[in-house]
């Protein structure tokens, strides 16, 4: 058996939200590197154009669309537009998300200090957009009788985290059970729904605080491996969950956290 074929996504069509940088870019890159046609979406027009150009320069089959995932109608439209343009949609990665600010043991992050407008904004971006993405993906994939849906959750969705704001932790906990619930429904249509739960990765979330070496050291101390991850280290897990290699996996939330949860 040639196991390399298990990870081959040649000829498949994928869409990745939040793909201009960080984990989303790495997901888009690994799918394109393994043969997929990838539609990259993001709200950041400048970085999205740079990200697409970087992959196009390597001869990869990528396209880009400006998208605010908080716009539920626009989000659903983008998925259906991609399916119409490329004759279907095989892989959907709901990755876009934002931080919600300071943790609960800080003055600004305390429960009685919560800004309800910010709370509602984080719910729309981190949770409602994931539901909308899964909903639109299901509408496209059910008639196809096939599909892979992968959601970016977080370690903050699996246990309390003093470094994460209330809204972020709450939405990621919601995402974890949304994935499980959707898997129950969609499995009968040969559609798998899984999530990755990253620990500390060097990305731009939280205004890029994980580019601050003092902050990095604090997060690194909480991992068994003694460091934080680079975005490219998400590639193996992402390709697993988006390819035939995960054909008997659904409703699963997979930590990729340097051992933080075990610690």
PDB file of N, CA and C in Angstrom, residues 11-14 37 39 63 78-91 140-141 143-146:
ATOM      1  N   UNK A  11      -6.662  17.557  -7.127  1.00  0.00           N
ATOM      2  CA  UNK A  11      -7.961  17.669  -7.769  1.00  0.00           C
ATOM      3  C   UNK A  11      -9.085  18.106  -6.854  1.00  0.00           C
ATOM      4  N   UNK A  12      -8.802  18.242  -5.572  1.00  0.00           N
ATOM      5  CA  UNK A  12      -9.849  18.654  -4.637  1.00  0.00           C
ATOM      6  C   UNK A  12      -9.853  20.173  -4.468  1.00  0.00           C
ATOM      7  N   UNK A  13     -11.016  20.676  -4.120  1.00  0.00           N
ATOM      8  CA  UNK A  13     -11.208  22.115  -3.970  1.00  0.00           C
ATOM      9  C   UNK A  13     -11.385  22.428  -2.489  1.00  0.00           C
ATOM     10  N   UNK A  14     -10.602  23.403  -2.008  1.00  0.00           N
ATOM     11  CA  UNK A  14     -10.633  23.754  -0.591  1.00  0.00           C
ATOM     12  C   UNK A  14     -10.832  25.249  -0.426  1.00  0.00           C
ATOM     13  N   UNK A  37      -6.770  22.719  -5.158  1.00  0.00           N
ATOM     14  CA  UNK A  37      -7.077  24.096  -5.545  1.00  0.00           C
ATOM     15  C   UNK A  37      -7.603  24.787  -4.296  1.00  0.00           C
ATOM     16  N   UNK A  39      -8.907  28.212  -2.184  1.00  0.00           N
ATOM     17  CA  UNK A  39      -9.400  29.587  -2.110  1.00  0.00           C
ATOM     18  C   UNK A  39      -9.059  30.113  -0.718  1.00  0.00           C
ATOM     19  N   UNK A  63      -6.180  30.910  -4.971  1.00  0.00           N
ATOM     20  CA  UNK A  63      -6.991  32.068  -5.325  1.00  0.00           C
ATOM     21  C   UNK A  63      -7.322  32.786  -4.026  1.00  0.00           C
ATOM     22  N   UNK A  78     -19.595  33.236  -0.260  1.00  0.00           N
ATOM     23  CA  UNK A  78     -18.248  32.893  -0.729  1.00  0.00           C
ATOM     24  C   UNK A  78     -18.078  31.390  -0.907  1.00  0.00           C
ATOM     25  N   UNK A  79     -18.610  30.605   0.018  1.00  0.00           N
ATOM     26  CA  UNK A  79     -18.497  29.156  -0.110  1.00  0.00           C
ATOM     27  C   UNK A  79     -19.264  28.657  -1.328  1.00  0.00           C
ATOM     28  N   UNK A  80     -20.468  29.171  -1.521  1.00  0.00           N
ATOM     29  CA  UNK A  80     -21.258  28.741  -2.678  1.00  0.00           C
ATOM     30  C   UNK A  80     -20.638  29.225  -3.985  1.00  0.00           C
ATOM     31  N   UNK A  81     -20.036  30.411  -3.960  1.00  0.00           N
ATOM     32  CA  UNK A  81     -19.372  30.927  -5.161  1.00  0.00           C
ATOM     33  C   UNK A  81     -18.183  30.050  -5.542  1.00  0.00           C
ATOM     34  N   UNK A  82     -17.414  29.634  -4.548  1.00  0.00           N
ATOM     35  CA  UNK A  82     -16.271  28.754  -4.817  1.00  0.00           C
ATOM     36  C   UNK A  82     -16.739  27.427  -5.397  1.00  0.00           C
ATOM     37  N   UNK A  83     -17.809  26.877  -4.827  1.00  0.00           N
ATOM     38  CA  UNK A  83     -18.333  25.600  -5.319  1.00  0.00           C
ATOM     39  C   UNK A  83     -18.811  25.722  -6.767  1.00  0.00           C
ATOM     40  N   UNK A  84     -19.462  26.832  -7.083  1.00  0.00           N
ATOM     41  CA  UNK A  84     -19.946  27.032  -8.447  1.00  0.00           C
ATOM     42  C   UNK A  84     -18.783  27.229  -9.416  1.00  0.00           C
ATOM     43  N   UNK A  85     -17.783  27.966  -8.986  1.00  0.00           N
ATOM     44  CA  UNK A  85     -16.649  28.269  -9.863  1.00  0.00           C
ATOM     45  C   UNK A  85     -15.828  27.034 -10.195  1.00  0.00           C
ATOM     46  N   UNK A  86     -15.628  26.168  -9.189  1.00  0.00           N
ATOM     47  CA  UNK A  86     -14.715  25.035  -9.369  1.00  0.00           C
ATOM     48  C   UNK A  86     -15.433  23.682  -9.464  1.00  0.00           C
ATOM     49  N   UNK A  87     -16.748  23.698  -9.477  1.00  0.00           N
ATOM     50  CA  UNK A  87     -17.491  22.463  -9.675  1.00  0.00           C
ATOM     51  C   UNK A  87     -17.625  21.610  -8.441  1.00  0.00           C
ATOM     52  N   UNK A  88     -17.629  22.231  -7.289  1.00  0.00           N
ATOM     53  CA  UNK A  88     -17.792  21.499  -6.031  1.00  0.00           C
ATOM     54  C   UNK A  88     -16.862  22.040  -4.968  1.00  0.00           C
ATOM     55  N   UNK A  89     -17.020  21.509  -3.774  1.00  0.00           N
ATOM     56  CA  UNK A  89     -16.183  21.925  -2.651  1.00  0.00           C
ATOM     57  C   UNK A  89     -15.926  20.696  -1.788  1.00  0.00           C
ATOM     58  N   UNK A  90     -14.658  20.315  -1.680  1.00  0.00           N
ATOM     59  CA  UNK A  90     -14.293  19.080  -0.995  1.00  0.00           C
ATOM     60  C   UNK A  90     -13.802  19.295   0.430  1.00  0.00           C
ATOM     61  N   UNK A  91     -13.157  20.432   0.669  1.00  0.00           N
ATOM     62  CA  UNK A  91     -12.511  20.693   1.955  1.00  0.00           C
ATOM     63  C   UNK A  91     -12.860  22.108   2.397  1.00  0.00           C
ATOM     64  N   UNK A 140     -23.572  22.411   0.493  1.00  0.00           N
ATOM     65  CA  UNK A 140     -22.852  22.036  -0.728  1.00  0.00           C
ATOM     66  C   UNK A 140     -22.476  20.564  -0.734  1.00  0.00           C
ATOM     67  N   UNK A 141     -22.038  20.048   0.420  1.00  0.00           N
ATOM     68  CA  UNK A 141     -21.458  18.709   0.464  1.00  0.00           C
ATOM     69  C   UNK A 141     -22.486  17.592   0.557  1.00  0.00           C
ATOM     70  N   UNK A 143     -25.349  17.042  -1.093  1.00  0.00           N
ATOM     71  CA  UNK A 143     -25.651  16.468  -2.421  1.00  0.00           C
ATOM     72  C   UNK A 143     -24.460  15.742  -3.046  1.00  0.00           C
ATOM     73  N   UNK A 144     -23.243  16.153  -2.707  1.00  0.00           N
ATOM     74  CA  UNK A 144     -22.041  15.498  -3.231  1.00  0.00           C
ATOM     75  C   UNK A 144     -21.804  14.131  -2.604  1.00  0.00           C
ATOM     76  N   UNK A 145     -22.339  13.936  -1.382  1.00  0.00           N
ATOM     77  CA  UNK A 145     -22.112  12.726  -0.595  1.00  0.00           C
ATOM     78  C   UNK A 145     -20.648  12.569  -0.207  1.00  0.00           C
ATOM     79  N   UNK A 146     -19.976  13.702   0.056  1.00  0.00           N
ATOM     80  CA  UNK A 146     -18.579  13.642   0.495  1.00  0.00           C
ATOM     81  C   UNK A 146     -18.154  15.017   0.988  1.00  0.00           C
TER      82      UNK A 146
END
